[in-house]
Amino acid sequence: MTEKMNDDPALLIRNATLKLEGNTILHDFNWRVERGERWFILGPNGAGKTTLVKMILGMAWPLYGAEVRVLGNRYGACDITEVRKKVAWASPFLSNWTEDSDHRWTTLDVALSGLDSTIGFYRKPLDSEVERALAALDRIGARHLADRYYDRLSSGEQIKALIARALIGHPELMILDETCVYLDLSSREYLLSAVDELAAQKDSPTMIFITQRIEEITASFNKGMILGEGRVQSVGDRSEILTAGNLSAAFGMKIRLHARPDGRFWPVPE
């Protein structure tokens, strides 16, 4: 039976230490995300970002004594498959499945696949499901791509399709995981603008934006965390986290920040 406490935060992690193959990846991790908040998680390669996502999705488990609650459901006392239906994960690494398929999927197919949580869409959709998929594409500014083959889209357009795939299930929590990692400058800016538009919508889910690049963090994400070697180095409001001192410590080099009028920062190594 799934626990539900509507007044619970979107995410609550307490005393979580997680090991993989004998190596400690996360150390005594604690984090609370309230419903409707917009968080960024910043850290270099090896900081533990991917492992944290796996823990949130119930794909990796912390040592005994930890507490992980997602949308009011305590892991170990709920049906994780049901919880996952309310958590959207968008990552460019999901694109790899197209390389292993003999079928060519349209952008609409990719969005529809979010209904069944499948790799590809393998049945005839109902008219109502097609409308849901088109509405999800519309929310991310990609409705015009519906009939185009996914493998012919630009990297930025593919990511938008994957975000629509995540949105079709009306998630309560959305994790944007390194969504800009393969994008060129113009595609990245195009996508970040679409993410900002999504975040500004009244019915948008709680959002977590994961990146290793400071300049990708838009003003929509006003709460933040810096991870380093599996430990929380700093956590709090955006203005407290995005400082030259914090970022220099996180990346092991002296960094000066150049502020833009829109609230974003460009790092300048010194």
Tab-separated table of C-alpha atoms in Angstrom:
chain	number	residue	atom	x	y	z
A	1	MET	CA	0.000	0.000	0.000
A	2	THR	CA	1.329	3.429	-0.950
A	3	GLU	CA	1.671	6.034	1.804
A	4	LYS	CA	0.317	9.444	0.966
A	5	MET	CA	0.670	12.644	2.933
A	6	ASN	CA	-0.401	15.585	0.828
A	7	ASP	CA	1.211	18.070	3.195
A	8	ASP	CA	4.581	16.344	2.812
A	9	PRO	CA	7.307	18.010	0.746
A	10	ALA	CA	7.909	16.904	-2.814
A	11	LEU	CA	11.163	15.280	-1.735
A	12	LEU	CA	12.673	14.428	1.632
A	13	ILE	CA	15.987	12.605	2.087
A	14	ARG	CA	17.513	12.026	5.515
A	15	ASN	CA	20.782	10.416	6.576
A	16	ALA	CA	21.346	8.772	3.186
A	17	THR	CA	24.702	7.116	2.610
A	18	LEU	CA	24.833	5.170	-0.633
A	19	LYS	CA	27.472	2.740	-1.845
A	20	LEU	CA	27.966	1.260	-5.288
A	21	GLU	CA	30.406	-1.600	-5.869
A	22	GLY	CA	31.916	-0.985	-2.437
A	23	ASN	CA	32.528	2.718	-3.029
A	24	THR	CA	30.686	5.378	-1.044
A	25	ILE	CA	29.083	7.699	-3.622
A	26	LEU	CA	26.830	9.780	-1.339
A	27	HIS	CA	27.803	10.597	2.245
A	28	ASP	CA	25.150	11.308	4.902
A	29	PHE	CA	22.978	13.145	2.390
A	30	ASN	CA	20.092	15.313	3.629
A	31	TRP	CA	17.727	17.361	1.456
A	32	ARG	CA	14.194	18.733	1.534
A	33	VAL	CA	12.328	20.090	-1.506
A	34	GLU	CA	8.957	21.722	-0.971
A	35	ARG	CA	6.199	21.334	-3.543
A	36	GLY	CA	6.373	23.918	-6.300
A	37	GLU	CA	10.012	24.829	-5.685
A	38	ARG	CA	12.592	25.224	-8.451
A	39	TRP	CA	15.991	23.747	-7.554
A	40	PHE	CA	19.298	23.463	-9.356
A	41	ILE	CA	21.976	20.934	-8.475
A	42	LEU	CA	25.464	21.901	-9.579
A	43	GLY	CA	28.626	19.866	-9.403
A	44	PRO	CA	31.589	18.604	-11.430
A	45	ASN	CA	31.878	15.107	-12.875
A	46	GLY	CA	31.986	12.535	-10.090
A	47	ALA	CA	30.109	14.728	-7.621
A	48	GLY	CA	27.311	12.177	-7.174
A	49	LYS	CA	24.595	13.831	-9.279
A	50	THR	CA	23.710	10.716	-11.285
A	51	THR	CA	23.592	8.549	-8.172
A	52	LEU	CA	21.292	11.064	-6.500
A	53	VAL	CA	18.865	10.812	-9.441
A	54	LYS	CA	18.962	7.009	-9.218
A	55	MET	CA	18.108	7.206	-5.522
A	56	ILE	CA	15.168	9.544	-6.175
A	57	LEU	CA	13.866	7.144	-8.850
A	58	GLY	CA	14.316	4.116	-6.592
A	59	MET	CA	17.011	2.613	-8.815
A	60	ALA	CA	19.711	2.753	-6.123
A	61	TRP	CA	19.205	2.311	-2.403
A	62	PRO	CA	20.991	3.960	0.530
A	63	LEU	CA	22.247	2.028	3.527
A	64	TYR	CA	19.875	0.989	6.311
A	65	GLY	CA	18.746	3.862	8.511
A	66	ALA	CA	18.149	6.364	5.710
A	67	GLU	CA	14.774	7.854	4.872
A	68	VAL	CA	13.709	8.675	1.311
A	69	ARG	CA	10.246	10.144	0.694
A	70	VAL	CA	9.064	11.173	-2.746
A	71	LEU	CA	5.725	12.962	-3.056
A	72	GLY	CA	4.668	11.736	0.360
A	73	ASN	CA	5.640	8.121	-0.274
A	74	ARG	CA	8.319	6.507	1.860
A	75	TYR	CA	10.537	4.134	-0.081
A	76	GLY	CA	10.380	0.695	1.465
A	77	ALA	CA	6.706	1.183	2.356
A	78	CYS	CA	5.190	1.997	-1.050
A	79	ASP	CA	4.879	0.786	-4.628
A	80	ILE	CA	7.777	2.552	-6.335
A	81	THR	CA	6.389	1.843	-9.805
A	82	GLU	CA	3.345	3.950	-8.912
A	83	VAL	CA	5.513	6.747	-7.520
A	84	ARG	CA	7.596	6.834	-10.709
A	85	LYS	CA	4.474	7.589	-12.732
A	86	LYS	CA	4.356	10.964	-10.967
A	87	VAL	CA	8.080	11.696	-11.377
A	88	ALA	CA	9.252	12.830	-14.804
A	89	TRP	CA	12.888	12.307	-15.741
A	90	ALA	CA	14.193	13.997	-18.880
A	91	SER	CA	17.758	13.228	-19.923
A	92	PRO	CA	19.614	13.215	-23.262
A	93	PHE	CA	20.857	9.742	-22.374
A	94	LEU	CA	17.323	8.461	-23.059
A	95	SER	CA	17.978	9.176	-26.726
A	96	ASN	CA	20.274	6.148	-26.893
A	97	TRP	CA	17.291	3.824	-27.289
A	98	THR	CA	16.661	5.079	-30.827
A	99	GLU	CA	20.013	3.669	-31.910
A	100	ASP	CA	18.955	0.165	-30.850
A	101	SER	CA	15.624	0.142	-32.674
A	102	ASP	CA	14.804	-0.841	-36.251
A	103	HIS	CA	11.688	1.329	-36.114
A	104	ARG	CA	11.673	5.027	-36.906
A	105	TRP	CA	9.668	6.932	-34.313
A	106	THR	CA	8.023	10.276	-34.864
A	107	THR	CA	8.194	13.008	-32.252
A	108	LEU	CA	4.549	12.236	-31.457
A	109	ASP	CA	5.486	8.569	-30.855
A	110	VAL	CA	8.219	9.645	-28.446
A	111	ALA	CA	5.799	11.839	-26.494
A	112	LEU	CA	3.175	9.059	-26.430
A	113	SER	CA	5.695	6.563	-25.040
A	114	GLY	CA	5.578	8.445	-21.759
A	115	LEU	CA	2.068	7.055	-21.215
A	116	ASP	CA	3.362	3.489	-21.008
A	117	SER	CA	6.851	4.286	-19.641
A	118	THR	CA	8.241	2.308	-22.560
A	119	ILE	CA	11.176	2.609	-24.918
A	120	GLY	CA	9.131	3.418	-27.998
A	121	PHE	CA	5.360	3.243	-28.497
A	122	TYR	CA	3.968	-0.146	-29.501
A	123	ARG	CA	0.207	0.236	-29.792
A	124	LYS	CA	-2.382	2.352	-31.553
A	125	PRO	CA	-3.119	5.363	-29.351
A	126	LEU	CA	-6.600	6.531	-28.456
A	127	ASP	CA	-7.662	9.874	-29.859
A	128	SER	CA	-7.631	11.267	-26.319
A	129	GLU	CA	-4.047	10.074	-25.863
A	130	VAL	CA	-2.956	11.779	-29.069
A	131	GLU	CA	-4.493	15.007	-27.792
A	132	ARG	CA	-2.580	14.610	-24.509
A	133	ALA	CA	0.675	14.086	-26.410
A	134	LEU	CA	0.059	17.121	-28.597
A	135	ALA	CA	-0.763	19.189	-25.520
A	136	ALA	CA	2.504	18.067	-23.886
A	137	LEU	CA	4.445	19.040	-27.013
A	138	ASP	CA	2.658	22.363	-27.058
A	139	ARG	CA	3.693	23.093	-23.456
A	140	ILE	CA	7.347	22.854	-24.440
A	141	GLY	CA	6.898	24.674	-27.752
A	142	ALA	CA	7.319	21.580	-29.922
A	143	ARG	CA	3.865	20.827	-31.342
A	144	HIS	CA	5.092	21.667	-34.843
A	145	LEU	CA	7.549	18.766	-34.593
A	146	ALA	CA	4.871	16.115	-33.986
A	147	ASP	CA	5.021	14.428	-37.414
A	148	ARG	CA	8.770	14.682	-37.910
A	149	TYR	CA	11.002	11.661	-37.375
A	150	TYR	CA	12.802	11.836	-34.066
A	151	ASP	CA	16.156	10.840	-35.571
A	152	ARG	CA	15.966	13.821	-37.938
A	153	LEU	CA	15.528	16.375	-35.161
A	154	SER	CA	18.326	18.556	-33.889
A	155	SER	CA	19.735	17.727	-30.452
A	156	GLY	CA	17.744	20.571	-28.912
A	157	GLU	CA	14.531	19.432	-30.585
A	158	GLN	CA	15.115	15.866	-29.374
A	159	ILE	CA	15.437	17.079	-25.799
A	160	LYS	CA	12.182	19.004	-26.145
A	161	ALA	CA	10.507	15.805	-27.346
A	162	LEU	CA	11.848	13.947	-24.310
A	163	ILE	CA	10.563	16.673	-21.993
A	164	ALA	CA	7.142	16.322	-23.638
A	165	ARG	CA	7.411	12.557	-23.034
A	166	ALA	CA	7.970	13.329	-19.374
A	167	LEU	CA	5.119	15.856	-19.204
A	168	ILE	CA	2.427	13.673	-20.754
A	169	GLY	CA	1.811	11.891	-17.464
A	170	HIS	CA	1.109	15.184	-15.644
A	171	PRO	CA	4.026	14.671	-13.230
A	172	GLU	CA	4.228	16.277	-9.833
A	173	LEU	CA	8.045	16.270	-9.872
A	174	MET	CA	10.272	16.832	-12.912
A	175	ILE	CA	14.005	16.128	-13.032
A	176	LEU	CA	15.886	17.795	-15.898
A	177	ASP	CA	19.125	15.828	-15.898
A	178	GLU	CA	22.016	17.369	-17.882
A	179	THR	CA	19.551	18.278	-20.632
A	180	CYS	CA	21.998	20.656	-22.335
A	181	VAL	CA	25.052	18.413	-22.308
A	182	TYR	CA	25.112	17.690	-26.078
A	183	LEU	CA	23.724	21.008	-27.309
A	184	ASP	CA	25.463	23.765	-29.200
A	185	LEU	CA	25.095	27.362	-28.026
A	186	SER	CA	21.961	28.281	-29.978
A	187	SER	CA	20.204	24.982	-29.207
A	188	ARG	CA	21.013	25.361	-25.532
A	189	GLU	CA	19.605	28.877	-25.333
A	190	TYR	CA	16.507	27.779	-27.227
A	191	LEU	CA	15.925	24.930	-24.784
A	192	LEU	CA	16.596	26.992	-21.667
A	193	SER	CA	14.031	29.537	-22.831
A	194	ALA	CA	11.488	26.735	-23.205
A	195	VAL	CA	12.313	25.431	-19.711
A	196	ASP	CA	11.798	28.930	-18.297
A	197	GLU	CA	8.434	29.174	-20.026
A	198	LEU	CA	7.443	25.802	-18.561
A	199	ALA	CA	8.552	26.848	-15.074
A	200	ALA	CA	6.458	30.011	-15.316
A	201	GLN	CA	3.229	28.116	-16.004
A	202	LYS	CA	0.808	27.927	-13.087
A	203	ASP	CA	0.363	24.169	-13.278
A	204	SER	CA	4.024	23.268	-13.808
A	205	PRO	CA	5.495	20.579	-11.534
A	206	THR	CA	8.164	20.907	-8.889
A	207	MET	CA	11.384	21.097	-10.903
A	208	ILE	CA	14.997	20.004	-10.321
A	209	PHE	CA	17.627	21.092	-12.854
A	210	ILE	CA	20.909	19.156	-12.750
A	211	THR	CA	24.016	20.497	-14.444
A	212	GLN	CA	27.771	20.881	-14.255
A	213	ARG	CA	27.709	24.241	-16.063
A	214	ILE	CA	27.114	27.411	-14.101
A	215	GLU	CA	25.908	29.425	-17.090
A	216	GLU	CA	22.965	27.069	-17.682
A	217	ILE	CA	21.256	27.961	-14.405
A	218	THR	CA	18.493	30.416	-15.260
A	219	ALA	CA	16.753	32.718	-12.802
A	220	SER	CA	13.754	30.362	-12.712
A	221	PHE	CA	15.751	28.133	-10.354
A	222	ASN	CA	15.922	30.106	-7.122
A	223	LYS	CA	17.049	27.331	-4.757
A	224	GLY	CA	20.268	25.432	-5.170
A	225	MET	CA	22.788	22.883	-4.028
A	226	ILE	CA	26.438	22.304	-4.866
A	227	LEU	CA	27.620	18.700	-4.689
A	228	GLY	CA	31.238	17.664	-4.421
A	229	GLU	CA	32.598	14.142	-3.978
A	230	GLY	CA	29.224	12.909	-2.799
A	231	ARG	CA	28.778	15.575	-0.135
A	232	VAL	CA	26.611	18.660	0.061
A	233	GLN	CA	29.050	21.566	-0.092
A	234	SER	CA	26.415	24.287	0.090
A	235	VAL	CA	22.636	24.479	-0.048
A	236	GLY	CA	20.118	27.301	0.143
A	237	ASP	CA	18.808	30.258	-1.807
A	238	ARG	CA	20.291	30.989	-5.222
A	239	SER	CA	21.996	34.182	-4.038
A	240	GLU	CA	23.766	32.268	-1.261
A	241	ILE	CA	24.946	29.427	-3.480
A	242	LEU	CA	26.095	31.090	-6.697
A	243	THR	CA	29.082	32.932	-5.309
A	244	ALA	CA	32.663	33.011	-6.576
A	245	GLY	CA	33.884	31.440	-3.331
A	246	ASN	CA	31.476	28.485	-3.436
A	247	LEU	CA	32.094	27.801	-7.102
A	248	SER	CA	35.868	28.111	-6.834
A	249	ALA	CA	35.820	25.526	-4.048
A	250	ALA	CA	33.496	23.205	-5.974
A	251	PHE	CA	35.536	23.166	-9.184
A	252	GLY	CA	38.997	23.413	-7.641
A	253	MET	CA	40.016	26.606	-9.403
A	254	LYS	CA	39.633	30.320	-8.863
A	255	ILE	CA	36.490	31.564	-10.607
A	256	ARG	CA	35.186	35.067	-11.145
A	257	LEU	CA	31.505	35.470	-11.997
A	258	HIS	CA	30.130	37.774	-14.656
A	259	ALA	CA	26.464	38.580	-13.972
A	260	ARG	CA	23.964	39.079	-16.795
A	261	PRO	CA	20.863	41.277	-16.516
A	262	ASP	CA	18.638	38.177	-16.721
A	263	GLY	CA	20.135	36.747	-13.523
A	264	ARG	CA	22.423	34.154	-15.093
A	265	PHE	CA	26.175	34.004	-14.426
A	266	TRP	CA	29.112	33.289	-16.709
A	267	PRO	CA	32.186	31.822	-14.986
A	268	VAL	CA	35.593	33.297	-15.823
A	269	PRO	CA	38.637	31.281	-14.652
A	270	GLU	CA	41.400	33.326	-13.105
